[in-house]
Coordinates of C-alpha atoms in Angstrom, one line a residue:
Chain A
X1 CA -13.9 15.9 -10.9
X2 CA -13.3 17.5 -7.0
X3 CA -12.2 14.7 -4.3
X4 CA -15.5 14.6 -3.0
X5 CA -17.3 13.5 -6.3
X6 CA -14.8 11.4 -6.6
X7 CA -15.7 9.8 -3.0
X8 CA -19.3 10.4 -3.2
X9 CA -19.0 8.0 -6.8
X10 CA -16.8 5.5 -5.0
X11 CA -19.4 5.1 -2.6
X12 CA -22.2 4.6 -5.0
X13 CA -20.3 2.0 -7.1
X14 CA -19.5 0.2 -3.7
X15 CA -23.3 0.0 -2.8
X16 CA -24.1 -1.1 -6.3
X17 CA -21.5 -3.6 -5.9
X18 CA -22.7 -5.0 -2.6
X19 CA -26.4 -4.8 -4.0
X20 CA -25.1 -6.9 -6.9
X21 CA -23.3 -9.1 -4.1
X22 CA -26.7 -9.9 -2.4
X23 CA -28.5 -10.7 -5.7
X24 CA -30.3 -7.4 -6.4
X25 CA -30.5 -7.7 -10.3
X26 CA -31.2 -3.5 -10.5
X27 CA -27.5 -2.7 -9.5
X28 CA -26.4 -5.5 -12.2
X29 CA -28.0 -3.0 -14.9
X30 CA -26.6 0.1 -13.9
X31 CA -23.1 -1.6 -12.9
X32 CA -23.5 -2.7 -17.2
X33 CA -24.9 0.6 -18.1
X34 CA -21.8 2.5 -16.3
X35 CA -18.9 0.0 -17.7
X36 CA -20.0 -1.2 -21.3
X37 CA -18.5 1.9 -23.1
X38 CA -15.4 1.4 -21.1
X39 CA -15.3 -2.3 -22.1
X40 CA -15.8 -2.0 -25.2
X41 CA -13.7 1.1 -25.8
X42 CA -10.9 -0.7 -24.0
X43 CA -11.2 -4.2 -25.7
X44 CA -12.0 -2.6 -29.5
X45 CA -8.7 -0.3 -29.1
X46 CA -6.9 -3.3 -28.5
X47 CA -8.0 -5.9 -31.2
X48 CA -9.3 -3.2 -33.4
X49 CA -12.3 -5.4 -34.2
X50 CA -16.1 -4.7 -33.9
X51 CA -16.7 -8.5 -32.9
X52 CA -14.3 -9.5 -31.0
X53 CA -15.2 -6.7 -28.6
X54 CA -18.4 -6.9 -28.9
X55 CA -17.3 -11.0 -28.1
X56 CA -15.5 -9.5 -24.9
X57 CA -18.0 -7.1 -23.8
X58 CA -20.9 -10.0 -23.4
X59 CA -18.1 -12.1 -21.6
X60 CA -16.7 -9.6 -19.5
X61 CA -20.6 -8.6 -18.1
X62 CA -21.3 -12.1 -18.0
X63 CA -18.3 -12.5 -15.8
X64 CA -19.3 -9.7 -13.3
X65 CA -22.1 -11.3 -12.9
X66 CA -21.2 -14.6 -12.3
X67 CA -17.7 -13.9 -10.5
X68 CA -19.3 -10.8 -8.5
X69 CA -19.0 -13.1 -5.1
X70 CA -15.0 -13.6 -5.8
X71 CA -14.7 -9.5 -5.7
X72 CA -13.5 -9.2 -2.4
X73 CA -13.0 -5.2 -2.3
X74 CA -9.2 -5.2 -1.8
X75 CA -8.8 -3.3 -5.2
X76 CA -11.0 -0.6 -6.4
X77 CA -13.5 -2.6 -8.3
X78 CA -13.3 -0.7 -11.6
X79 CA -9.3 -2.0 -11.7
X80 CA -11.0 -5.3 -11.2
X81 CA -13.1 -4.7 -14.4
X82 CA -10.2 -3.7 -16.3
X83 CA -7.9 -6.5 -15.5
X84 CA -10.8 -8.9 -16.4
X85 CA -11.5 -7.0 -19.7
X86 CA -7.5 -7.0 -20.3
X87 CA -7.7 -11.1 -19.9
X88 CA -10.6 -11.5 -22.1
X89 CA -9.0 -9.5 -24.8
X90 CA -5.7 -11.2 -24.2
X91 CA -7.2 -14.7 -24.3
X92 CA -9.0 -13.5 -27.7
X93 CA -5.9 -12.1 -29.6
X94 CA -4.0 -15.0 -28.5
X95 CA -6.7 -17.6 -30.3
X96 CA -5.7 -15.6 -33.6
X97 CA -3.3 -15.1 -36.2
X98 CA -0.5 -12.6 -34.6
X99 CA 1.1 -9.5 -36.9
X100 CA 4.9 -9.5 -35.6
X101 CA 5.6 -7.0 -33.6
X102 CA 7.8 -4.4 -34.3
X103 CA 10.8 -3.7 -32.3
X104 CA 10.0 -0.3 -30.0
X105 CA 13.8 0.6 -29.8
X106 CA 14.1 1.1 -33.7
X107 CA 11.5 3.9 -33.2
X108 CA 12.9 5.9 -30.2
X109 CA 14.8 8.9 -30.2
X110 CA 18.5 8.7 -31.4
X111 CA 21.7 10.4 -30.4
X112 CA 25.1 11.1 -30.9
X113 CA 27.8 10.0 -28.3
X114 CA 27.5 13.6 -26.6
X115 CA 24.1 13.2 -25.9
X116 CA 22.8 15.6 -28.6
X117 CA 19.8 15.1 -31.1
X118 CA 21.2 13.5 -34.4
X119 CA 17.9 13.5 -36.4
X120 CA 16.2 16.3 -37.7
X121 CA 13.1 17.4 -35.8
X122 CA 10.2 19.0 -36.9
X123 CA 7.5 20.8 -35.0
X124 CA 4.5 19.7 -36.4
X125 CA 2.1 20.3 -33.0
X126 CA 0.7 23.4 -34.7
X127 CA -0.4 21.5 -38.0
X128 CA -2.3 19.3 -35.8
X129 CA -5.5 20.6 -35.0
X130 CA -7.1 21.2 -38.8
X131 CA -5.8 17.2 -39.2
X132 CA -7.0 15.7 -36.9
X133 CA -10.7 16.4 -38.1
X134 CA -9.3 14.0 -41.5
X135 CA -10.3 10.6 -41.3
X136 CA -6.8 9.3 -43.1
X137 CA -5.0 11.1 -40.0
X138 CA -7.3 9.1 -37.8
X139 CA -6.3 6.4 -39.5
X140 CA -2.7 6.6 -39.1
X141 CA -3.1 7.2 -35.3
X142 CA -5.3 4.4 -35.2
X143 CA -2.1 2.2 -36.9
X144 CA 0.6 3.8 -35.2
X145 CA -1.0 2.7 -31.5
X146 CA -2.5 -0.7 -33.0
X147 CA 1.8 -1.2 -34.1
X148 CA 2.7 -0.5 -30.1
X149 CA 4.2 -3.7 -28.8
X150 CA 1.4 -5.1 -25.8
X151 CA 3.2 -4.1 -22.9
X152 CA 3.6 -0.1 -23.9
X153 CA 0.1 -0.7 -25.9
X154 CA -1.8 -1.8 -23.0
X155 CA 0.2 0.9 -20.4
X156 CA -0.4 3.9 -23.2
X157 CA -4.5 2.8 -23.6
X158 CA -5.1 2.9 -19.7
X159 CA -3.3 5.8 -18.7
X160 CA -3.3 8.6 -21.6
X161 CA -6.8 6.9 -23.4
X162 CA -9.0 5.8 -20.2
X163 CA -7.2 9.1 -18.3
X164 CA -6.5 6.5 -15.0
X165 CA -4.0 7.8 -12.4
X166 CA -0.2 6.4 -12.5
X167 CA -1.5 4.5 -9.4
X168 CA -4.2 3.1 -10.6
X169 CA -2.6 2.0 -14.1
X170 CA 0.1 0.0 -11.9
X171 CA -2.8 -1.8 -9.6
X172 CA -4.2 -3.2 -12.4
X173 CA -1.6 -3.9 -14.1
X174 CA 0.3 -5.3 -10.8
X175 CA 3.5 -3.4 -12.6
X176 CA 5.7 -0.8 -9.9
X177 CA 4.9 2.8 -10.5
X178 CA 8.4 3.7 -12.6
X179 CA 7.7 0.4 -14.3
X180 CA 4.4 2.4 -15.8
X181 CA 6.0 5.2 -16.1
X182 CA 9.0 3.9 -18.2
X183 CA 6.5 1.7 -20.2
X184 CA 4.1 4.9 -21.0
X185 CA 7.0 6.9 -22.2
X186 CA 8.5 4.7 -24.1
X187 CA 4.8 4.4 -26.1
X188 CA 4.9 7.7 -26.6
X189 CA 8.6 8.0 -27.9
X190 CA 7.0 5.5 -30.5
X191 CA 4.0 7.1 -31.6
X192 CA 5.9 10.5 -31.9
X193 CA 8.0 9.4 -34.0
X194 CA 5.5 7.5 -36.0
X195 CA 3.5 10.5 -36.6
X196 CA 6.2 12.6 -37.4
X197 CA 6.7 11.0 -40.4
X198 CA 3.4 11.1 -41.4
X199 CA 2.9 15.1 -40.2
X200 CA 6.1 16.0 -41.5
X201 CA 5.6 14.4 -45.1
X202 CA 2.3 16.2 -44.5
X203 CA 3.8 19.8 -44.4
X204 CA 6.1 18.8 -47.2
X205 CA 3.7 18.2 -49.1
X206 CA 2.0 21.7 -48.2
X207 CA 4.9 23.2 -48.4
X208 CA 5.1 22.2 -52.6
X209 CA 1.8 22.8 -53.3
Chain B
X1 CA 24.3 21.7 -19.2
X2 CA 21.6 18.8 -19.9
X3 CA 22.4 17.1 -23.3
X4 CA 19.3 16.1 -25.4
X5 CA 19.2 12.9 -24.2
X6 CA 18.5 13.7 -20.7
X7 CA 16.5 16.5 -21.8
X8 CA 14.0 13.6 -23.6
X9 CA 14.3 11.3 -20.5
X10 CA 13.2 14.3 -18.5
X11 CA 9.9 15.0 -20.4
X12 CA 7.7 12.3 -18.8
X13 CA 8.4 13.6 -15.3
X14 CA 8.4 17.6 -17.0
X15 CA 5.1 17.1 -18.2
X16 CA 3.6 15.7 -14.7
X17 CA 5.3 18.7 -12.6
X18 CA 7.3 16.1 -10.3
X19 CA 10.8 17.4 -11.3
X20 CA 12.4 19.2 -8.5
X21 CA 13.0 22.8 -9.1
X22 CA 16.2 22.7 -9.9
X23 CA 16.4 19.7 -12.6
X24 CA 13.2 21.8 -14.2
X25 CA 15.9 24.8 -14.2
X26 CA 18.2 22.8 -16.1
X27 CA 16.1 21.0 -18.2
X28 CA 14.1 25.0 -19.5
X29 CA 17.8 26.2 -19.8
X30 CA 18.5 23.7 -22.4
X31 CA 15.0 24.8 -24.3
X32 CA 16.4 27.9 -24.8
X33 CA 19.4 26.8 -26.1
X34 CA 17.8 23.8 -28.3
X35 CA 15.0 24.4 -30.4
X36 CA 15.2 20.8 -31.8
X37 CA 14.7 20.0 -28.2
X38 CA 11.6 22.2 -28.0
X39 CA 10.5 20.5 -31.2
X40 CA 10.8 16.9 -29.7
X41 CA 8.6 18.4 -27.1
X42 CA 5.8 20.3 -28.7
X43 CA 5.2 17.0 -30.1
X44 CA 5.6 14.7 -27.6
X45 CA 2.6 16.7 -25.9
X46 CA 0.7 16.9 -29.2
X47 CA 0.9 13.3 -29.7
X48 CA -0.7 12.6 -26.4
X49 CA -3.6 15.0 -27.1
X50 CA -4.0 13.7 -30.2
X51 CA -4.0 9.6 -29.7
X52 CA -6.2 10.9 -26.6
X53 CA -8.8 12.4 -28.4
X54 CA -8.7 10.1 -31.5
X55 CA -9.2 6.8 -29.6
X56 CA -11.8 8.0 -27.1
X57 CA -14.3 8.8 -30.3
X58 CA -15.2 4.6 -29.9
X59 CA -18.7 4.7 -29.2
X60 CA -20.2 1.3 -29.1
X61 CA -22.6 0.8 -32.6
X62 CA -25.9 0.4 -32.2
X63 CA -26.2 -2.9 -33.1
X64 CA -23.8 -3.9 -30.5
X65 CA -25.4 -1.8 -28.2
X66 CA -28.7 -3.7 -29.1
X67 CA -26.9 -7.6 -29.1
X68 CA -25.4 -6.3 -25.2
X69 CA -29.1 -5.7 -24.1
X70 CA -30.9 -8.3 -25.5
X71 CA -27.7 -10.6 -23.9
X72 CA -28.5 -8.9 -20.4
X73 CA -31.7 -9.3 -20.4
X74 CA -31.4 -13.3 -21.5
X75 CA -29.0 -13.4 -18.3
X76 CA -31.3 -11.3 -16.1
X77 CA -34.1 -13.8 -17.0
X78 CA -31.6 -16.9 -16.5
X79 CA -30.8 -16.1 -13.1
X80 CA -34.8 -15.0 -11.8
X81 CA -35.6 -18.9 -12.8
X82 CA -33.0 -20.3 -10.3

C-alpha cells in the first residue's frame, strides 16, 4: 500500500470514527464490517477457540460502541481496537484452566563457549512449500505458536501475523521499540526450532522411504 | 570474524535492512564461511513465511459471521429506542 492510500484510509477511518462519535449508526456498521476479521483472527489465534472469539468479537464491537466517546484520537484508533481485543482475550483466558507454559530459553539456539553452533542444523526452507498445503503441518504450526509463552505470543501475532509496523506493535503494546524487537525474535528462535524438529524428522523420513 | 552467536543475534536486524554496512559485511562474510549459519537462516525466514501464511487462513465461520450480525443489529435497534 503507497503512503498516500495509507493516508487517504487514515482519513476515512477518522471520519467514520467521528461519525460514530456523533451517533451516526452507518459508520458503526462499516467500522464492524472493516474490524471483525481482525478481531476475530486476533482473539481465535490466541485462545484457539471458535467461542471464545466469537465471545470476544461480540464484546469487543459492543465496546466500540459503547466506549467510542472515551477514544480520544491520541493513538491511531486501530491500536486502540487491538489493545481492547488483547484485554478481552486476556480477561477470557485468565477465567480458564491454564496449560503451563513452557520455558522459551530451553528452545533457543545453543552454543559452545567460542560462540559457534553446537547443534546440528538442517535446512529444511526448501521442503517447505509442498507441506504447508498438509493439514498435519498446519497443525503443528498451529501448536508450536499456540506453546509461545504470552509475551513473544502476543508480540509474534501482531507483528509477523497482522503485518503491523515495529512502531505500531510497541504503541499498542506500550512496550519500547528494542523491547518488540527482542520479544519478536526470541518467538521466532522458538518456533524455528520447533519446526525443525518436525521438518527435519520429515525429511528423514523421506529420506528412508 | 563474527562467531555464530552474533551471527543469530544479527538476523532480526539483517532481515529488516537496518544493519550498518559494515556489520552486514561481517555478518555475509561469516555466511560464506558457515553453512550451518546459512541453515539457521534459511529457516528463520521460512518460519516466518510460514506461521504468516498459516495463521492468516482464519476466516470467521459463517455461523459466527451470522451470530455477529444478528448481535449488531440487536445493538443497532437498542440504541435507536433511547
Amino acid at each position: 500500500m503507497s503512503f498516500t492510500q495509507q493516508k487517504e484510509e487514515r482519513e476515512i477511518e477518522e471520519a467514520l470514527v467521528k461519525d460514530l462519535q456523533a451517533g451516526n449508526l452507518e459508520a458503526y456498521d462499516k467500522i464492524a464490517e472493516s474490524y471483525q476479521k481482525k478481531i476475530y483472527g486476533l482473539s481465535f489465534n490466541l485462545m484457539r477457540n471458535q467461542m471464545d472469539a466469537q465471545d470476544v468479537t461480540q464484546e469487543v464491537l459492543l465496546t466500540l460502541f459503547r466506549k467510542i466517546n472515551t477514544f480520544q484520537g491520541k493513538s491511531a484508533f486501530s491500536s486502540w481496537v487491538y489493545r481492547i481485543t488483547l484485554n478481552a482475550s486476556y480477561m477470557k483466558l485468565r477465567s480458564k484452566k491454564k496449560e503451563p507454559n513452557v520455558s522459551i530459553d530451553e528452545l533457543l539456539p545453543s552454543f559452545n563457549g567460542a560462540g559457534f553452533q553446537q547443534e546440528k542444523i538442517q535446512d529444511w526452507s526448501e521442503n517447505t512449500e509442498s507441506l504447508l498445503f498438509s493439514n498435519e503441518t498446519k497443525d503443528v504450526i498451529k501448536k508450536a505458536v499456540d506453546l509461545l509463552p504470552e509475551k513473544e505470543k502476543v508480540v509474534f501475532l501482531l507483528r509477523d501475523v497482522e503485518g503491523l509496523s515495529t512502531e505500531k506493535v510497541s504503541e499498542i503494546l506500550d512496550l519500547t521499540v528494542p523491547a518488540v524487537k527482542s520479544r519478536l525474535h526470541r518467538a521466532r528462535l522458538f518456533l524455528r526450532k520447533k519446526l525443525s524438529g518436525y521438518f527435519e524428522e520429515y525429511r528423514s523420513k523421506k529420506g528412508e522411504a | 570474524m563474527i562467531c555464530c552467536k552474533e551471527c543469530v543475534d544479527l538476523l532480526y536486524e539483517y532481515i529488516e535492512g537496518s544493519l550498518d554496512s559494515g556489520t552486514t559485511k561481517s555478518l555475509e562474510e561469516h555466511f560464506q564461511e558457515c553453512p550451518p549459519c546459512i541453515a539457521f537462516f534459511n529457516t528463520y525466514k521460512s518460519t516466518r513465511t510460514l506461521c504468516r501464511d498459516t495463521l492468516n487462513e482464519i476466516e470467521i465461520p459463517d455461523e459466527v459471521r451470522h451470530t455477529l450480525q444478528s448481535f449488531l443489529k440487536e445493538q443497532k435497534k437498542q440504541q435507536e429506542k433511547k
